[in-house]
PDB file of C-alpha atoms in Angstrom:
ATOM      1  CA  UNK A   1      -0.037   0.111  -0.035  1.00 40.00           C
ATOM      2  CA  UNK A   2       2.886   2.446   0.928  1.00 41.00           C
ATOM      3  CA  UNK A   3       4.435   1.596  -2.383  1.00 42.00           C
ATOM      4  CA  UNK A   4       1.315   2.303  -4.284  1.00 39.00           C
ATOM      5  CA  UNK A   5       0.856   5.621  -2.497  1.00 40.00           C
ATOM      6  CA  UNK A   6       4.388   6.831  -3.252  1.00 40.00           C
ATOM      7  CA  UNK A   7       4.149   5.791  -7.024  1.00 37.00           C
ATOM      8  CA  UNK A   8       0.842   7.761  -7.228  1.00 37.00           C
ATOM      9  CA  UNK A   9       2.480  10.974  -6.054  1.00 37.00           C
ATOM     10  CA  UNK A  10       6.108  10.929  -6.947  1.00 37.00           C
ATOM     11  CA  UNK A  11       5.755  12.689 -10.150  1.00 40.00           C
ATOM     12  CA  UNK A  12       3.324  15.238  -9.004  1.00 45.00           C
ATOM     13  CA  UNK A  13       4.456  18.733  -7.862  1.00 48.00           C
ATOM     14  CA  UNK A  14       2.881  20.238  -4.660  1.00 50.00           C
ATOM     15  CA  UNK A  15       0.016  22.636  -5.064  1.00 55.00           C
ATOM     16  CA  UNK A  16      -3.095  22.851  -2.799  1.00 56.00           C
ATOM     17  CA  UNK A  17      -4.101  19.434  -3.767  1.00 53.00           C
ATOM     18  CA  UNK A  18      -0.563  18.066  -3.364  1.00 77.00           C
ATOM     19  CA  UNK A  19      -0.513  19.232   0.186  1.00 87.00           C
ATOM     20  CA  UNK A  20      -3.364  16.986   0.900  1.00 89.00           C
ATOM     21  CA  UNK A  21      -1.849  14.131  -1.017  1.00 91.00           C
ATOM     22  CA  UNK A  22       1.233  14.722   1.209  1.00 94.00           C
ATOM     23  CA  UNK A  23      -0.957  14.578   4.419  1.00 95.00           C
ATOM     24  CA  UNK A  24      -2.555  11.447   3.233  1.00 94.00           C
ATOM     25  CA  UNK A  25       0.819   9.810   2.526  1.00 95.00           C
ATOM     26  CA  UNK A  26       1.415   9.958   6.184  1.00 96.00           C
ATOM     27  CA  UNK A  27      -0.636   7.177   7.955  1.00 94.00           C
ATOM     28  CA  UNK A  28      -0.369   8.296  11.356  1.00 97.00           C
ATOM     29  CA  UNK A  29      -3.621   9.574  12.813  1.00 96.00           C
ATOM     30  CA  UNK A  30      -2.170  12.762  14.217  1.00 97.00           C
ATOM     31  CA  UNK A  31      -5.406  14.677  14.426  1.00 96.00           C
ATOM     32  CA  UNK A  32      -6.609  12.045  16.866  1.00 96.00           C
ATOM     33  CA  UNK A  33      -3.341  11.270  18.659  1.00 97.00           C
ATOM     34  CA  UNK A  34      -2.000  14.811  18.794  1.00 97.00           C
ATOM     35  CA  UNK A  35      -5.268  16.769  19.031  1.00 97.00           C
ATOM     36  CA  UNK A  36      -3.461  19.850  20.279  1.00 97.00           C
ATOM     37  CA  UNK A  37      -1.153  20.067  17.236  1.00 98.00           C
ATOM     38  CA  UNK A  38      -1.637  21.792  13.952  1.00 97.00           C
ATOM     39  CA  UNK A  39       0.354  21.764  10.626  1.00 97.00           C
ATOM     40  CA  UNK A  40       0.783  24.915   8.695  1.00 95.00           C
ATOM     41  CA  UNK A  41       2.205  25.157   5.134  1.00 94.00           C
ATOM     42  CA  UNK A  42       4.500  28.058   4.718  1.00 92.00           C
ATOM     43  CA  UNK A  43       6.469  29.602   1.811  1.00 90.00           C
ATOM     44  CA  UNK A  44       9.920  28.093   1.142  1.00 89.00           C
ATOM     45  CA  UNK A  45      12.568  29.005   3.605  1.00 80.00           C
ATOM     46  CA  UNK A  46      16.217  28.779   2.388  1.00 75.00           C
ATOM     47  CA  UNK A  47      17.451  26.717   5.193  1.00 81.00           C
ATOM     48  CA  UNK A  48      14.390  25.028   6.762  1.00 87.00           C
ATOM     49  CA  UNK A  49      12.072  22.228   5.381  1.00 92.00           C
ATOM     50  CA  UNK A  50      10.195  21.983   8.694  1.00 94.00           C
ATOM     51  CA  UNK A  51       9.926  23.402  12.175  1.00 93.00           C
ATOM     52  CA  UNK A  52       8.095  22.229  15.335  1.00 94.00           C
ATOM     53  CA  UNK A  53       6.901  25.223  17.358  1.00 94.00           C
ATOM     54  CA  UNK A  54       6.945  23.473  20.894  1.00 93.00           C
ATOM     55  CA  UNK A  55       5.185  26.054  22.862  1.00 94.00           C
ATOM     56  CA  UNK A  56       2.348  26.550  20.366  1.00 97.00           C
ATOM     57  CA  UNK A  57       1.972  22.876  19.405  1.00 98.00           C
ATOM     58  CA  UNK A  58       2.414  23.820  15.729  1.00 97.00           C
ATOM     59  CA  UNK A  59       4.304  22.427  12.896  1.00 97.00           C
ATOM     60  CA  UNK A  60       5.426  24.601  10.085  1.00 96.00           C
ATOM     61  CA  UNK A  61       6.243  23.049   6.762  1.00 95.00           C
ATOM     62  CA  UNK A  62       8.127  25.054   4.277  1.00 94.00           C
ATOM     63  CA  UNK A  63       6.957  24.215   0.629  1.00 92.00           C
ATOM     64  CA  UNK A  64       9.314  24.599  -2.317  1.00 89.00           C
ATOM     65  CA  UNK A  65       8.031  24.829  -5.768  1.00 86.00           C
ATOM     66  CA  UNK A  66       9.871  21.642  -6.731  1.00 87.00           C
ATOM     67  CA  UNK A  67       8.590  19.425  -3.873  1.00 89.00           C
ATOM     68  CA  UNK A  68       6.701  16.367  -4.665  1.00 89.00           C
ATOM     69  CA  UNK A  69       3.921  15.081  -2.385  1.00 91.00           C
ATOM     70  CA  UNK A  70       6.126  12.259  -1.080  1.00 92.00           C
ATOM     71  CA  UNK A  71       9.017  14.756  -0.408  1.00 93.00           C
ATOM     72  CA  UNK A  72       6.617  16.871   1.492  1.00 94.00           C
ATOM     73  CA  UNK A  73       5.147  13.890   3.449  1.00 96.00           C
ATOM     74  CA  UNK A  74       8.634  12.902   4.515  1.00 96.00           C
ATOM     75  CA  UNK A  75       9.205  16.398   6.063  1.00 96.00           C
ATOM     76  CA  UNK A  76       5.713  16.225   7.564  1.00 98.00           C
ATOM     77  CA  UNK A  77       6.347  12.827   9.230  1.00 98.00           C
ATOM     78  CA  UNK A  78       9.785  14.096  10.535  1.00 97.00           C
ATOM     79  CA  UNK A  79       8.059  17.008  12.290  1.00 97.00           C
ATOM     80  CA  UNK A  80       5.230  14.767  13.500  1.00 98.00           C
ATOM     81  CA  UNK A  81       8.001  12.621  15.087  1.00 98.00           C
ATOM     82  CA  UNK A  82       8.933  15.679  17.156  1.00 97.00           C
ATOM     83  CA  UNK A  83       5.363  16.318  18.165  1.00 98.00           C
ATOM     84  CA  UNK A  84       4.981  12.709  19.248  1.00 98.00           C
ATOM     85  CA  UNK A  85       8.203  12.929  21.227  1.00 98.00           C
ATOM     86  CA  UNK A  86       6.946  16.065  22.879  1.00 97.00           C
ATOM     87  CA  UNK A  87       3.546  14.910  23.656  1.00 97.00           C
ATOM     88  CA  UNK A  88       4.008  11.125  24.351  1.00 97.00           C
ATOM     89  CA  UNK A  89       7.615  10.422  25.385  1.00 97.00           C
ATOM     90  CA  UNK A  90       9.190  10.768  28.853  1.00 97.00           C
ATOM     91  CA  UNK A  91      12.621  10.633  30.101  1.00 97.00           C
ATOM     92  CA  UNK A  92      12.461   6.772  30.397  1.00 97.00           C
ATOM     93  CA  UNK A  93      11.169   6.424  26.807  1.00 97.00           C
ATOM     94  CA  UNK A  94      13.998   8.609  25.549  1.00 98.00           C
ATOM     95  CA  UNK A  95      16.502   6.544  27.373  1.00 97.00           C
ATOM     96  CA  UNK A  96      15.082   3.400  26.071  1.00 97.00           C
ATOM     97  CA  UNK A  97      15.326   4.780  22.520  1.00 98.00           C
ATOM     98  CA  UNK A  98      19.098   5.764  23.247  1.00 98.00           C
ATOM     99  CA  UNK A  99      19.807   2.199  24.324  1.00 97.00           C
ATOM    100  CA  UNK A 100      17.918   0.542  21.580  1.00 97.00           C
ATOM    101  CA  UNK A 101      19.651   2.747  18.947  1.00 97.00           C
ATOM    102  CA  UNK A 102      23.148   2.802  20.664  1.00 97.00           C
ATOM    103  CA  UNK A 103      23.163   6.527  21.037  1.00 97.00           C
ATOM    104  CA  UNK A 104      25.640   7.753  23.551  1.00 96.00           C
ATOM    105  CA  UNK A 105      24.470   9.729  26.677  1.00 95.00           C
ATOM    106  CA  UNK A 106      26.829  12.439  25.674  1.00 95.00           C
ATOM    107  CA  UNK A 107      24.752  13.217  22.391  1.00 95.00           C
ATOM    108  CA  UNK A 108      22.126  15.934  23.291  1.00 95.00           C
ATOM    109  CA  UNK A 109      18.603  14.846  22.902  1.00 97.00           C
ATOM    110  CA  UNK A 110      17.331  18.328  21.727  1.00 94.00           C
ATOM    111  CA  UNK A 111      19.044  20.602  19.240  1.00 89.00           C
ATOM    112  CA  UNK A 112      19.958  24.218  19.910  1.00 83.00           C
ATOM    113  CA  UNK A 113      17.368  26.758  18.870  1.00 75.00           C
ATOM    114  CA  UNK A 114      17.360  26.972  14.916  1.00 67.00           C
ATOM    115  CA  UNK A 115      19.887  24.049  14.418  1.00 73.00           C
ATOM    116  CA  UNK A 116      19.540  21.003  12.351  1.00 82.00           C
ATOM    117  CA  UNK A 117      18.582  18.089  14.658  1.00 91.00           C
ATOM    118  CA  UNK A 118      20.140  15.232  12.719  1.00 94.00           C
ATOM    119  CA  UNK A 119      22.882  14.813  15.312  1.00 93.00           C
ATOM    120  CA  UNK A 120      20.606  14.548  18.294  1.00 96.00           C
ATOM    121  CA  UNK A 121      18.489  11.950  19.865  1.00 97.00           C
ATOM    122  CA  UNK A 122      15.348  13.800  18.892  1.00 97.00           C
ATOM    123  CA  UNK A 123      16.336  14.090  15.292  1.00 96.00           C
ATOM    124  CA  UNK A 124      17.066  10.309  15.244  1.00 97.00           C
ATOM    125  CA  UNK A 125      13.767   9.536  16.636  1.00 98.00           C
ATOM    126  CA  UNK A 126      11.981  11.857  14.269  1.00 97.00           C
ATOM    127  CA  UNK A 127      14.005  10.238  11.271  1.00 97.00           C
ATOM    128  CA  UNK A 128      12.828   6.719  12.465  1.00 98.00           C
ATOM    129  CA  UNK A 129       9.237   8.039  12.715  1.00 98.00           C
ATOM    130  CA  UNK A 130       9.330   9.494   9.208  1.00 97.00           C
ATOM    131  CA  UNK A 131      10.855   6.209   7.959  1.00 97.00           C
ATOM    132  CA  UNK A 132       8.188   4.094   9.860  1.00 97.00           C
ATOM    133  CA  UNK A 133       5.419   6.409   8.128  1.00 97.00           C
ATOM    134  CA  UNK A 134       6.705   6.977   4.537  1.00 95.00           C
ATOM    135  CA  UNK A 135       9.546   4.502   4.199  1.00 93.00           C
ATOM    136  CA  UNK A 136      12.141   7.301   3.834  1.00 88.00           C
ATOM    137  CA  UNK A 137      15.778   6.515   4.703  1.00 91.00           C
ATOM    138  CA  UNK A 138      17.157   8.146   7.805  1.00 91.00           C
ATOM    139  CA  UNK A 139      19.403  11.292   7.748  1.00 90.00           C
ATOM    140  CA  UNK A 140      20.358  10.601  11.403  1.00 93.00           C
ATOM    141  CA  UNK A 141      23.957  11.313  12.262  1.00 93.00           C
ATOM    142  CA  UNK A 142      24.017   9.395  15.506  1.00 95.00           C
ATOM    143  CA  UNK A 143      22.611   5.969  14.603  1.00 95.00           C
ATOM    144  CA  UNK A 144      22.215   3.556  11.611  1.00 86.00           C
ATOM    145  CA  UNK A 145      19.245   2.993   9.460  1.00 92.00           C
ATOM    146  CA  UNK A 146      15.861   2.737  10.926  1.00 95.00           C
ATOM    147  CA  UNK A 147      15.019  -0.976  10.579  1.00 94.00           C
ATOM    148  CA  UNK A 148      12.144  -3.225  11.679  1.00 95.00           C
ATOM    149  CA  UNK A 149      13.375  -3.002  15.453  1.00 96.00           C
ATOM    150  CA  UNK A 150      13.295   0.768  15.364  1.00 96.00           C
ATOM    151  CA  UNK A 151       9.880   0.851  13.702  1.00 97.00           C
ATOM    152  CA  UNK A 152       8.492  -1.448  16.322  1.00 97.00           C
ATOM    153  CA  UNK A 153       9.731   0.679  19.059  1.00 97.00           C
ATOM    154  CA  UNK A 154       8.515   3.891  17.384  1.00 97.00           C
ATOM    155  CA  UNK A 155       5.195   2.238  16.903  1.00 97.00           C
ATOM    156  CA  UNK A 156       5.034   1.176  20.597  1.00 96.00           C
ATOM    157  CA  UNK A 157       6.036   4.711  21.721  1.00 96.00           C
ATOM    158  CA  UNK A 158       3.760   6.597  19.136  1.00 96.00           C
ATOM    159  CA  UNK A 159       0.553   4.539  19.386  1.00 94.00           C
ATOM    160  CA  UNK A 160      -1.463   4.423  22.666  1.00 78.00           C
ATOM    161  CA  UNK A 161      -2.202   1.193  24.433  1.00 70.00           C
TER     162      UNK A 161
END
């Protein structure tokens, strides 16, 4: 099913309808599981693809003219990973993630304001969340690829009992 959804949208550029296609490519029921969160689509930003506004519970997705729905879905899924982290994970969950992924305790969980997160625990979790949702490869700089074990742990942490 994931492969069919990717094939259907890979060639299409993102307009208003493409944004909805991108949201549909992400299977996580975020409106139900993250009811206090919103997603806003913004004009392209030179350095950012997405931003999670923690205080406002808002995700901003920066749309480029060249984005496909699948590329946008990947960014949405990564940022939703941060929303899940902030809303559902606690310190014990984050420690379990570190142990499962082999992330050293010296690696920060959160990035500094405005910095890329690929070299942090939060970024690794968000990358594996995106991989779990849309089948993308991980850009994490602190752990390897997100395989079935990482996906199983993401699912256990992201879905309520």
